[in-house]
mmCIF file with all atom_site columns, C-alpha atoms and ligand atoms in Angstrom:
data_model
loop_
_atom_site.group_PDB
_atom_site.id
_atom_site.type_symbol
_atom_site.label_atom_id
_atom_site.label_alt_id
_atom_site.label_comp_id
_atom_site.label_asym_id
_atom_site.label_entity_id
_atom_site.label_seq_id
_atom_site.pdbx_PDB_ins_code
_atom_site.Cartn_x
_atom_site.Cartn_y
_atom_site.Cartn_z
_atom_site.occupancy
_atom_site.B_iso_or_equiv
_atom_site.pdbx_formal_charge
_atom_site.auth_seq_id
_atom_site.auth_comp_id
_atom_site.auth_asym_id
_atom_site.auth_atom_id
_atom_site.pdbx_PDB_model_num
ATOM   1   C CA  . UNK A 1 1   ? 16.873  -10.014 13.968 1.00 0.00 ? 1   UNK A CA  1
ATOM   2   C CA  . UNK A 1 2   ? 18.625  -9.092  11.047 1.00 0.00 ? 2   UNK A CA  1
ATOM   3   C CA  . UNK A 1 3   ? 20.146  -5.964  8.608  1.00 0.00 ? 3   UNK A CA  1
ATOM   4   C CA  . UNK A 1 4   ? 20.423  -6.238  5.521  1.00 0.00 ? 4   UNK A CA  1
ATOM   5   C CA  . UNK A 1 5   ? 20.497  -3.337  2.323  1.00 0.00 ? 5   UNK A CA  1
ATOM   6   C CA  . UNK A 1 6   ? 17.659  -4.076  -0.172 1.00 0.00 ? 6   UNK A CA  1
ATOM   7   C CA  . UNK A 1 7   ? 14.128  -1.904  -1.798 1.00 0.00 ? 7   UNK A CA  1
ATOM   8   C CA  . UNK A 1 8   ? 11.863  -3.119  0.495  1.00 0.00 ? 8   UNK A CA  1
ATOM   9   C CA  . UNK A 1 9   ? 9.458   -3.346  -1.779 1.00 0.00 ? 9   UNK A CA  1
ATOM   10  C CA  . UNK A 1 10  ? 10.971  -6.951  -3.330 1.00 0.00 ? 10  UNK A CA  1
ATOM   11  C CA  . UNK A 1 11  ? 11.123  -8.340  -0.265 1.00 0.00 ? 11  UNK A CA  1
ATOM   12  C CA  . UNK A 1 12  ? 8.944   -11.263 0.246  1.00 0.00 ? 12  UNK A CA  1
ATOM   13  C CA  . UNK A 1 13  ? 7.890   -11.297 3.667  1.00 0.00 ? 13  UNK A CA  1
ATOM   14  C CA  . UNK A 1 14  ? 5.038   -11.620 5.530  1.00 0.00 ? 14  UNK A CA  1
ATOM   15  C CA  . UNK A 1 15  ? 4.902   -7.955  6.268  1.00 0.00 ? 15  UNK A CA  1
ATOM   16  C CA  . UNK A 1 16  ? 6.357   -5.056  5.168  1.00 0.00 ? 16  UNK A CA  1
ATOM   17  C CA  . UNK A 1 17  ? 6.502   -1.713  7.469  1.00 0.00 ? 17  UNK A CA  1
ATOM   18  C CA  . UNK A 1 18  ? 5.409   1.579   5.907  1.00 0.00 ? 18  UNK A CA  1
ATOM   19  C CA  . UNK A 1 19  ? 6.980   4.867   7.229  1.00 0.00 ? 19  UNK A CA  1
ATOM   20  C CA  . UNK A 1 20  ? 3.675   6.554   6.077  1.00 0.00 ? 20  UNK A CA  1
ATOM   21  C CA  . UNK A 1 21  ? 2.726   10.306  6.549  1.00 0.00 ? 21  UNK A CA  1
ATOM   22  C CA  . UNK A 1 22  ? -0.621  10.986  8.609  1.00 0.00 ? 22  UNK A CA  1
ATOM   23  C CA  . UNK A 1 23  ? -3.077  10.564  5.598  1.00 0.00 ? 23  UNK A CA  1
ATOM   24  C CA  . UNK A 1 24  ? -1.772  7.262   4.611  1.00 0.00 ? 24  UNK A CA  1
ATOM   25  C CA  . UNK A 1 25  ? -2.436  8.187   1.022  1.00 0.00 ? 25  UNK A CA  1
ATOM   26  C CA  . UNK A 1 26  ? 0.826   8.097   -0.372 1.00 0.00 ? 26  UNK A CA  1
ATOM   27  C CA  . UNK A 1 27  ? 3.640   10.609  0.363  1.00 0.00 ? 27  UNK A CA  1
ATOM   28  C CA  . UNK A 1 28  ? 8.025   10.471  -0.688 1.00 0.00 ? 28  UNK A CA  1
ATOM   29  C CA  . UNK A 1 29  ? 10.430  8.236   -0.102 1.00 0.00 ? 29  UNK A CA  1
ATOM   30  C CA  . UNK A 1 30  ? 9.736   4.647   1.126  1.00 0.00 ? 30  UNK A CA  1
ATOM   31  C CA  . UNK A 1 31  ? 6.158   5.292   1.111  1.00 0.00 ? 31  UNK A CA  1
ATOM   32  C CA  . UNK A 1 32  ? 5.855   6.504   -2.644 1.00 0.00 ? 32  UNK A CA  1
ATOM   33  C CA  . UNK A 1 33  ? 7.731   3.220   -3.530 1.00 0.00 ? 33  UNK A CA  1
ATOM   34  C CA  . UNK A 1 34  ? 5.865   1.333   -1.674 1.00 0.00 ? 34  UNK A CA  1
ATOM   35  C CA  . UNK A 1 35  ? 2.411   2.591   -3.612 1.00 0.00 ? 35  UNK A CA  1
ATOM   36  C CA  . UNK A 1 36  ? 3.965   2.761   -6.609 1.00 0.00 ? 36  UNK A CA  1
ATOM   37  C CA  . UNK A 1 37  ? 4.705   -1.053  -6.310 1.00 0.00 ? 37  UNK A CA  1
ATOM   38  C CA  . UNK A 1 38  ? 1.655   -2.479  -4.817 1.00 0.00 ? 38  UNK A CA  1
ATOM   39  C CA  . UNK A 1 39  ? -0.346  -0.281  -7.160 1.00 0.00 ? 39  UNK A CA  1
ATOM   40  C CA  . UNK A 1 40  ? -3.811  1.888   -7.049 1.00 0.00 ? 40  UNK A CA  1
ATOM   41  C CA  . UNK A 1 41  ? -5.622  -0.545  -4.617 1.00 0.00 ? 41  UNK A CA  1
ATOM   42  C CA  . UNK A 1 42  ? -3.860  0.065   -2.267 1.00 0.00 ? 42  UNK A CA  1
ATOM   43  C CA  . UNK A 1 43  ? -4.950  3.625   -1.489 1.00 0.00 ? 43  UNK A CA  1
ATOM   44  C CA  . UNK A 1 44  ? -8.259  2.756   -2.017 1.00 0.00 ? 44  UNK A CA  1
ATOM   45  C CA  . UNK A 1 45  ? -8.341  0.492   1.273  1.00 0.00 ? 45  UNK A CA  1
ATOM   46  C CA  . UNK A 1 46  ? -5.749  3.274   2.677  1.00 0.00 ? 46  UNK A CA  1
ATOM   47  C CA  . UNK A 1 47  ? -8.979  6.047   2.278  1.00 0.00 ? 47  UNK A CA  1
ATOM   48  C CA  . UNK A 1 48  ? -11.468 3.950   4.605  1.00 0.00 ? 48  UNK A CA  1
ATOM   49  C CA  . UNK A 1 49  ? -8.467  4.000   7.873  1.00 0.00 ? 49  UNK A CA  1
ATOM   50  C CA  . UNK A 1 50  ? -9.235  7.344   8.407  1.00 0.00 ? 50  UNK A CA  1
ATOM   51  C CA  . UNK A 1 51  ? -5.614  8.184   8.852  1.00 0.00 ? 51  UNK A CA  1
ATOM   52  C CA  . UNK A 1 52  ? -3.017  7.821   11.786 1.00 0.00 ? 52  UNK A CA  1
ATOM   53  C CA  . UNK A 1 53  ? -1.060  9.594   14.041 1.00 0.00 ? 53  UNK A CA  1
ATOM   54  C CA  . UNK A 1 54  ? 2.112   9.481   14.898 1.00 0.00 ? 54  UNK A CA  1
ATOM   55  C CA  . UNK A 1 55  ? 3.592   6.502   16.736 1.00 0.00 ? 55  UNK A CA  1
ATOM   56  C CA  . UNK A 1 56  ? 0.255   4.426   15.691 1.00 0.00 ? 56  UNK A CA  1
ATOM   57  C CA  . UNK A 1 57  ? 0.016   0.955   13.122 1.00 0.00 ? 57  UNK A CA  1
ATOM   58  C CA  . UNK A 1 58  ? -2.553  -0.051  10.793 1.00 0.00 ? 58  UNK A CA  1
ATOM   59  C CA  . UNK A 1 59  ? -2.480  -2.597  8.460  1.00 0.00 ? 59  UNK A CA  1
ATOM   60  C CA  . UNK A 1 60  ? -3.362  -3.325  5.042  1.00 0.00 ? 60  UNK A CA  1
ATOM   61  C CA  . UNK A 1 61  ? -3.129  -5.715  2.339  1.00 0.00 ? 61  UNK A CA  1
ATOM   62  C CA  . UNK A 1 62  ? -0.205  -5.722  0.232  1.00 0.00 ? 62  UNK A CA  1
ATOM   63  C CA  . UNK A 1 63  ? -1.619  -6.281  -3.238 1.00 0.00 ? 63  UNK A CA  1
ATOM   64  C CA  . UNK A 1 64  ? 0.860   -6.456  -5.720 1.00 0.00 ? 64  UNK A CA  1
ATOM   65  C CA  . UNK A 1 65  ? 3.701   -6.288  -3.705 1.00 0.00 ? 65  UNK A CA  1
ATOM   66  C CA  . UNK A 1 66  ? 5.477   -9.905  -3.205 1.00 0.00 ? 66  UNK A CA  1
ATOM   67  C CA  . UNK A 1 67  ? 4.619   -9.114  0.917  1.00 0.00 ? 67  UNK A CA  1
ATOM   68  C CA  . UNK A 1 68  ? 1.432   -10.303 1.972  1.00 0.00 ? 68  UNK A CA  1
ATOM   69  C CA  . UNK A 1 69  ? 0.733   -7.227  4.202  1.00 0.00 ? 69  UNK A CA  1
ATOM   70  C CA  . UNK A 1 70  ? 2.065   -3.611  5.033  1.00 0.00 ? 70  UNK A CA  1
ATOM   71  C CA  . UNK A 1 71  ? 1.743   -2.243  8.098  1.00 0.00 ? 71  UNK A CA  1
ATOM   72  C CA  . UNK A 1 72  ? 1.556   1.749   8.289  1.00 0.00 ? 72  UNK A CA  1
ATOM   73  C CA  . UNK A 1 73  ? 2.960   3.584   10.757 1.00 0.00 ? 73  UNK A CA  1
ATOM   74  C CA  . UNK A 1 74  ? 4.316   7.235   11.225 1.00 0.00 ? 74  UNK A CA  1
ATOM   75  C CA  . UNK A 1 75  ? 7.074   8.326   12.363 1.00 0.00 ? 75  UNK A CA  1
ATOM   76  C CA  . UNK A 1 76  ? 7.938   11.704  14.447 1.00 0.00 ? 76  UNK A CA  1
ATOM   77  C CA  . UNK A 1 77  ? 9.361   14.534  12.527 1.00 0.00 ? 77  UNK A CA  1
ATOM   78  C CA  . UNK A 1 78  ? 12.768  14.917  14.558 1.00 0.00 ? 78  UNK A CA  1
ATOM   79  C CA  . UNK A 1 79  ? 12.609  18.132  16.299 1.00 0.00 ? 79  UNK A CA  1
ATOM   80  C CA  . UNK A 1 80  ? 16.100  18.551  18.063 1.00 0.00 ? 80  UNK A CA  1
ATOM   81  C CA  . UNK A 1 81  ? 14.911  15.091  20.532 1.00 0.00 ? 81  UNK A CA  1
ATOM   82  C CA  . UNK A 1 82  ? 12.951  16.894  23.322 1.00 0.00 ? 82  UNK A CA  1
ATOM   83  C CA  . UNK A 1 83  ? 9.588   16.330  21.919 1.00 0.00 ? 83  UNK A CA  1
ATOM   84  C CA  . UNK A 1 84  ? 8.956   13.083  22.752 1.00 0.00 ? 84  UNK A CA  1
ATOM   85  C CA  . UNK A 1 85  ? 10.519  11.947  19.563 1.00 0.00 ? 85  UNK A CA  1
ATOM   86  C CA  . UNK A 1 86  ? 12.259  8.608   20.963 1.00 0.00 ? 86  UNK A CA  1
ATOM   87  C CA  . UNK A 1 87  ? 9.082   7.745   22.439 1.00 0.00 ? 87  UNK A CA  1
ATOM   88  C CA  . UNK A 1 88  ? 7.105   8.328   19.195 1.00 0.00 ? 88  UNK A CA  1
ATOM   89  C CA  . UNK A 1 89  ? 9.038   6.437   17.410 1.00 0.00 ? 89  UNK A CA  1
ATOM   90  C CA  . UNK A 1 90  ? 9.335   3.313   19.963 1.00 0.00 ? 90  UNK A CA  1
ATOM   91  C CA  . UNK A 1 91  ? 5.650   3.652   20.218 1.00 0.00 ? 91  UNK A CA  1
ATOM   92  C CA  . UNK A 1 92  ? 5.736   2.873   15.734 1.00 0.00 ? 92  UNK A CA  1
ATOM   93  C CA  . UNK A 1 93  ? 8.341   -0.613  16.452 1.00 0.00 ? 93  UNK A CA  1
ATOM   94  C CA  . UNK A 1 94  ? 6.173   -1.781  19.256 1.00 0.00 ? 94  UNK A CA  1
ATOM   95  C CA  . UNK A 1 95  ? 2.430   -1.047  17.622 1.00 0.00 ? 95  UNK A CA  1
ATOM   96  C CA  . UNK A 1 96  ? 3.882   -2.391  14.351 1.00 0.00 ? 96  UNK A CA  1
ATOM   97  C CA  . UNK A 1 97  ? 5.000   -5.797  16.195 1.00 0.00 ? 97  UNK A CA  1
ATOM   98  C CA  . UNK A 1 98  ? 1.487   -5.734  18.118 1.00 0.00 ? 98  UNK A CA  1
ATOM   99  C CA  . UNK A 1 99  ? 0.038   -6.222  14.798 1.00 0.00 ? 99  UNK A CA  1
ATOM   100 C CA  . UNK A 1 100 ? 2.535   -8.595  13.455 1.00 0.00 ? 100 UNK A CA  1
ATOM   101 C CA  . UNK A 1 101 ? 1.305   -10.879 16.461 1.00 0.00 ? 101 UNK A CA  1
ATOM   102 C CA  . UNK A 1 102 ? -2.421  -9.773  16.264 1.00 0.00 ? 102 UNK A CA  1
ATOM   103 C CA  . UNK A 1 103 ? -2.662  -11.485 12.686 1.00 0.00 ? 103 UNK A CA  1
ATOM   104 C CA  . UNK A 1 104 ? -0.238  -14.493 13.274 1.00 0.00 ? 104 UNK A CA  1
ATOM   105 C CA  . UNK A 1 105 ? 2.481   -13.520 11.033 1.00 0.00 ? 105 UNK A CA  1
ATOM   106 C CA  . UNK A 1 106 ? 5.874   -14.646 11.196 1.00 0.00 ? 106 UNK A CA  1
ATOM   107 C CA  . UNK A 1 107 ? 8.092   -12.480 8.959  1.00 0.00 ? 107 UNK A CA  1
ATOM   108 C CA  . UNK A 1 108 ? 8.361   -8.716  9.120  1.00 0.00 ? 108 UNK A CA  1
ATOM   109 C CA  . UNK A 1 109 ? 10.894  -6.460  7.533  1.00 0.00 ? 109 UNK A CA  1
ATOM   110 C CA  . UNK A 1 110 ? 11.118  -2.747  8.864  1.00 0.00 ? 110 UNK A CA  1
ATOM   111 C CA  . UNK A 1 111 ? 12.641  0.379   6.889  1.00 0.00 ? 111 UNK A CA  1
ATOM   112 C CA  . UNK A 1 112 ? 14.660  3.114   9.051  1.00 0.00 ? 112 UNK A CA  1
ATOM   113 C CA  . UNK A 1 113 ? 11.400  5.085   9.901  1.00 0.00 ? 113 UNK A CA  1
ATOM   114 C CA  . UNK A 1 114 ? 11.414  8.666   10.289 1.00 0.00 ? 114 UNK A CA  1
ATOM   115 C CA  . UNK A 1 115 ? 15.246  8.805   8.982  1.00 0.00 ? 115 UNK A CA  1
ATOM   116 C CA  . UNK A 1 116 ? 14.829  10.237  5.535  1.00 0.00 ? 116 UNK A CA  1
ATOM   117 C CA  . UNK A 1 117 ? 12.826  13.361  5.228  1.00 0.00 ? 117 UNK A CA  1
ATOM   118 C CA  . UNK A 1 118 ? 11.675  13.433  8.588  1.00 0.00 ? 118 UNK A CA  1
ATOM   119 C CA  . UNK A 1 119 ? 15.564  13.635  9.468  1.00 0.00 ? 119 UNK A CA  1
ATOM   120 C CA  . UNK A 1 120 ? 15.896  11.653  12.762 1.00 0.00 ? 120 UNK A CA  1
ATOM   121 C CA  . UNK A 1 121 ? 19.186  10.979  13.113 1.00 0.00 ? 121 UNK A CA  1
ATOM   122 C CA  . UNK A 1 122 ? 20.443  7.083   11.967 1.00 0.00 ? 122 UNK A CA  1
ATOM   123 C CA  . UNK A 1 123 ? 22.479  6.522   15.200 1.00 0.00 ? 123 UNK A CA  1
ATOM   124 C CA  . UNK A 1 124 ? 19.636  7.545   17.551 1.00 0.00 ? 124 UNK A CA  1
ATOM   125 C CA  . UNK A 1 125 ? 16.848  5.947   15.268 1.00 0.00 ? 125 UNK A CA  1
ATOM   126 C CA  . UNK A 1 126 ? 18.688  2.326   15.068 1.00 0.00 ? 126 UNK A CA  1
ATOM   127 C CA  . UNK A 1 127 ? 18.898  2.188   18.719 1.00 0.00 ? 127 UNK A CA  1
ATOM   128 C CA  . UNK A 1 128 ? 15.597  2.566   19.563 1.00 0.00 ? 128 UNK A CA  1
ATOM   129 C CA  . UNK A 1 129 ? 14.528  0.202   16.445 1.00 0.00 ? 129 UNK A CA  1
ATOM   130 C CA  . UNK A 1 130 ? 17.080  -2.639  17.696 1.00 0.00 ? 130 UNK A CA  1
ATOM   131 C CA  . UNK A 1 131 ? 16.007  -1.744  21.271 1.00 0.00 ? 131 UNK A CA  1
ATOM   132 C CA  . UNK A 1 132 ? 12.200  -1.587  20.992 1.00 0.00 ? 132 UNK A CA  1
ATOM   133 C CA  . UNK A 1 133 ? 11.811  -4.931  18.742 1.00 0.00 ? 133 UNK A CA  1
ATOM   134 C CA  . UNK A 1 134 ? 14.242  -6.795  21.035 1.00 0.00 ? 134 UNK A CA  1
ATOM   135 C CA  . UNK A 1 135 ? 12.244  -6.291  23.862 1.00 0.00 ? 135 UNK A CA  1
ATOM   136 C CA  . UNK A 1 136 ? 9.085   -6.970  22.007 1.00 0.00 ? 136 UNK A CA  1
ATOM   137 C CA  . UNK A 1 137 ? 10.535  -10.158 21.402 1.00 0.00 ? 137 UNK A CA  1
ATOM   138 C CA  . UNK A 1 138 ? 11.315  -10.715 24.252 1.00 0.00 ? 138 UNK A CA  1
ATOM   139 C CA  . UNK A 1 139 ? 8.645   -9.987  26.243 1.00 0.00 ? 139 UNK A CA  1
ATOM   140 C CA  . UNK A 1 140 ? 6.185   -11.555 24.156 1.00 0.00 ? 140 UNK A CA  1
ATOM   141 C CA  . UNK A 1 141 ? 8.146   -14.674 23.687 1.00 0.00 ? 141 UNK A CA  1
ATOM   142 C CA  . UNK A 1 142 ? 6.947   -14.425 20.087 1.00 0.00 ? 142 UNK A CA  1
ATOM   143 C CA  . UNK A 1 143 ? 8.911   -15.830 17.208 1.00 0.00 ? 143 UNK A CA  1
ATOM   144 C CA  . UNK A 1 144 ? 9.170   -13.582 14.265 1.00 0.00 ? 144 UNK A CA  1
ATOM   145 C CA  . UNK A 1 145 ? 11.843  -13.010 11.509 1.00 0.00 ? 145 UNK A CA  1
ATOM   146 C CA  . UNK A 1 146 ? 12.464  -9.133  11.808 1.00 0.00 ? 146 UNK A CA  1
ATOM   147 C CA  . UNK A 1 147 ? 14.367  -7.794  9.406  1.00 0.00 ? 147 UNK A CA  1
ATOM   148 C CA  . UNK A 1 148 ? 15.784  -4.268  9.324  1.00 0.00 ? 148 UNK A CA  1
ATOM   149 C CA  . UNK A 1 149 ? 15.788  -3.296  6.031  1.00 0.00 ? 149 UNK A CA  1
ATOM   150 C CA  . UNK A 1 150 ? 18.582  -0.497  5.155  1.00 0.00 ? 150 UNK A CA  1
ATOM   151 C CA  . UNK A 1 151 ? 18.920  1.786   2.124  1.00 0.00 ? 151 UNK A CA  1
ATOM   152 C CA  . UNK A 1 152 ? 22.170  2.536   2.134  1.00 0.00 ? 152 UNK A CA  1
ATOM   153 C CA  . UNK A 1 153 ? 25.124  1.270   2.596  1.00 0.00 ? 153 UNK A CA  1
ATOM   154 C CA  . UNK A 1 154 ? 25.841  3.781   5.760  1.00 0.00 ? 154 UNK A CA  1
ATOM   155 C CA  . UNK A 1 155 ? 22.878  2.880   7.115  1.00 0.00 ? 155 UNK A CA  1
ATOM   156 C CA  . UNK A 1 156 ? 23.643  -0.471  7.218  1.00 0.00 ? 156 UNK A CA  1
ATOM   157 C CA  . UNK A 1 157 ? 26.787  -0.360  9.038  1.00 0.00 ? 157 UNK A CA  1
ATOM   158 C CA  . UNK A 1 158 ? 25.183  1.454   11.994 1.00 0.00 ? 158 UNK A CA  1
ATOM   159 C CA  . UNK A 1 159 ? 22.262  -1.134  12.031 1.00 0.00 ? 159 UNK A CA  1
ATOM   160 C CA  . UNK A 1 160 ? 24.731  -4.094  11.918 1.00 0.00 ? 160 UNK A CA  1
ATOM   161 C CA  . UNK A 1 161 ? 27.123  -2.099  14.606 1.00 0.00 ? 161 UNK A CA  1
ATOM   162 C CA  . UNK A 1 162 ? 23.819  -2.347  17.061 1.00 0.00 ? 162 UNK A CA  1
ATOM   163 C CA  . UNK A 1 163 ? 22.889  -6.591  16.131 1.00 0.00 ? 163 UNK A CA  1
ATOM   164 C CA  . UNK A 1 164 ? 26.635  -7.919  16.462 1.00 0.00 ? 164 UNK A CA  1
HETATM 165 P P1  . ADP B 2 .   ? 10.391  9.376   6.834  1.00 0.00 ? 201 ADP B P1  1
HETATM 166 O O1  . ADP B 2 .   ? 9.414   10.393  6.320  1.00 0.00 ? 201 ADP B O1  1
HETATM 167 O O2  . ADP B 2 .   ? 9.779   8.488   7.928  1.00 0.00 ? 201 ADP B O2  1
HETATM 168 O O3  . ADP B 2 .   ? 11.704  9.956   7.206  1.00 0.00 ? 201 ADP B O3  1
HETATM 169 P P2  . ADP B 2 .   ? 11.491  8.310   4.315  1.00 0.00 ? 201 ADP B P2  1
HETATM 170 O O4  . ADP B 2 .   ? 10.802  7.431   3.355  1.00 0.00 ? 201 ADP B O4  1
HETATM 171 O O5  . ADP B 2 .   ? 11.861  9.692   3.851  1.00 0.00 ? 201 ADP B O5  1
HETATM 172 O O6  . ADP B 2 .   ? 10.559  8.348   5.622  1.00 0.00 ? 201 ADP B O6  1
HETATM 173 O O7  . ADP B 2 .   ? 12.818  7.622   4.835  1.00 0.00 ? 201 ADP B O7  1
HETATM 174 C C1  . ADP B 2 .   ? 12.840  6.519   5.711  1.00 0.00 ? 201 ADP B C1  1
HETATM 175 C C2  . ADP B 2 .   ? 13.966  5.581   5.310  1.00 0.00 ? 201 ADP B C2  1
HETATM 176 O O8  . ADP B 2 .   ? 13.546  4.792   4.208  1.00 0.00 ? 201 ADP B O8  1
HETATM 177 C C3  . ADP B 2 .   ? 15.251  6.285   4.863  1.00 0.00 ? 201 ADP B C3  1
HETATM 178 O O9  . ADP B 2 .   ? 16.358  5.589   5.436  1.00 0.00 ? 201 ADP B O9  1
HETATM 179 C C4  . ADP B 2 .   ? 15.248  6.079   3.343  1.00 0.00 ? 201 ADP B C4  1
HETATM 180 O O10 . ADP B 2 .   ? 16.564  6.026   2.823  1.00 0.00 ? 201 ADP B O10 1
HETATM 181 C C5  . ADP B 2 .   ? 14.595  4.723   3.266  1.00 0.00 ? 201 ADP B C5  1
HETATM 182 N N1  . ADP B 2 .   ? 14.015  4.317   1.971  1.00 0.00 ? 201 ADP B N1  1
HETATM 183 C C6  . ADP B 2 .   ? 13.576  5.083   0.939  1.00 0.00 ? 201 ADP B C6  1
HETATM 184 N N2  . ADP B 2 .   ? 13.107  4.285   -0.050 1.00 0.00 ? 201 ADP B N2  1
HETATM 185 C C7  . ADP B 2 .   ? 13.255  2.996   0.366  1.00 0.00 ? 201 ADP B C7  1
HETATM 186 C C8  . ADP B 2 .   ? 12.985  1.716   -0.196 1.00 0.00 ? 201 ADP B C8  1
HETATM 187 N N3  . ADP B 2 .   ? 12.441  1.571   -1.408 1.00 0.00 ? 201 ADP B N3  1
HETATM 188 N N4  . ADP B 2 .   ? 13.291  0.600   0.545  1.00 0.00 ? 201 ADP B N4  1
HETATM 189 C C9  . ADP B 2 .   ? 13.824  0.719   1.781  1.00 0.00 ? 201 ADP B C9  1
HETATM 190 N N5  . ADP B 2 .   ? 14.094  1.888   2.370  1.00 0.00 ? 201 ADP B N5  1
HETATM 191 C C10 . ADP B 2 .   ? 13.827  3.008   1.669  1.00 0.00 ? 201 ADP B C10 1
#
């Protein structure tokens, strides 16, 4: 596992991790980019997945993005933490590797789900990132490249604070 600051969008990866909104037509943030850059097929095989809730992965993919795939998942809109949020948003790390596996990949690079406009806090939503995918790993003795994939430079610093 590693951090590192890039657009996610250039990176070349196996799979790239969408923090999508329910509809999984296109919304702000990392999920305009990332339909912006694979371009309009991609929504068209994002209309027959009938959407996804919260905490759940589906995968597409990734046209003309340099990934091969993107995986979809939402996120939990942070409500203060007692509404299951952590869980949510463990349940979006773990279903996101579960696919990873399903389909053989090897290389997956996540963004800081629900952290932008869905405003979960960075500290609390890079510990249960690092948290959830290490004991994915672990438990699944699986060998993937995972790749947390940080906007900023803040952002960054917490994620690389959590992997030393
Ligand atoms: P959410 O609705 O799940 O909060 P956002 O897209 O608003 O999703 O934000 C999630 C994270 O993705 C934030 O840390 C934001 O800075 C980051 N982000 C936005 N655009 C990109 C991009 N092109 N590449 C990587 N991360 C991005």
């Amino acid at each position: 596992m590693k951090a590192i600051q890039a657009n996610i969008t250039t990176l070349a990866v196996d799979a790239i991790v969408n923090a999508a909104n329910s509809s999984l037509l296109g919304g702000g943030g990392v999920d305009g980019a990332i339909h912006r850059a694979a371009g309009q097929d991609l929504v068209s095989e994002c209309r027959l997945l009938g959407g996804c809730k919260t905490g759940e992965a589906k995968i597409t993919k990734g046209y003309r993005l340099p990934a091969k795939h993107i995986i979809h998942t939402v996120g939990p809109v942070w409500r203060g933490g007692n509404n299951g949020e952590s869980e949510l948003l463990a349940n979006c790390y773990a279903n996101s590797m579960k696919l990873v596996r399903e389909h053989g990949l090897t290389s997956v690079a996540f963004p800081s789900i629900s952290t932008g406009i869905y405003g979960y806090p960075i500290e609390k939503a890079a510990q249960v990132a690092v948290t959830t995918v290490k004991r994915f790993l672990a438990e699944s003795g699986a060998a993937v490249d995972v790749t947390f994939c940080c906007f900023s430079q803040p952002d960054l610093e917490v994620y690389q604070a959590l992997l030393d």
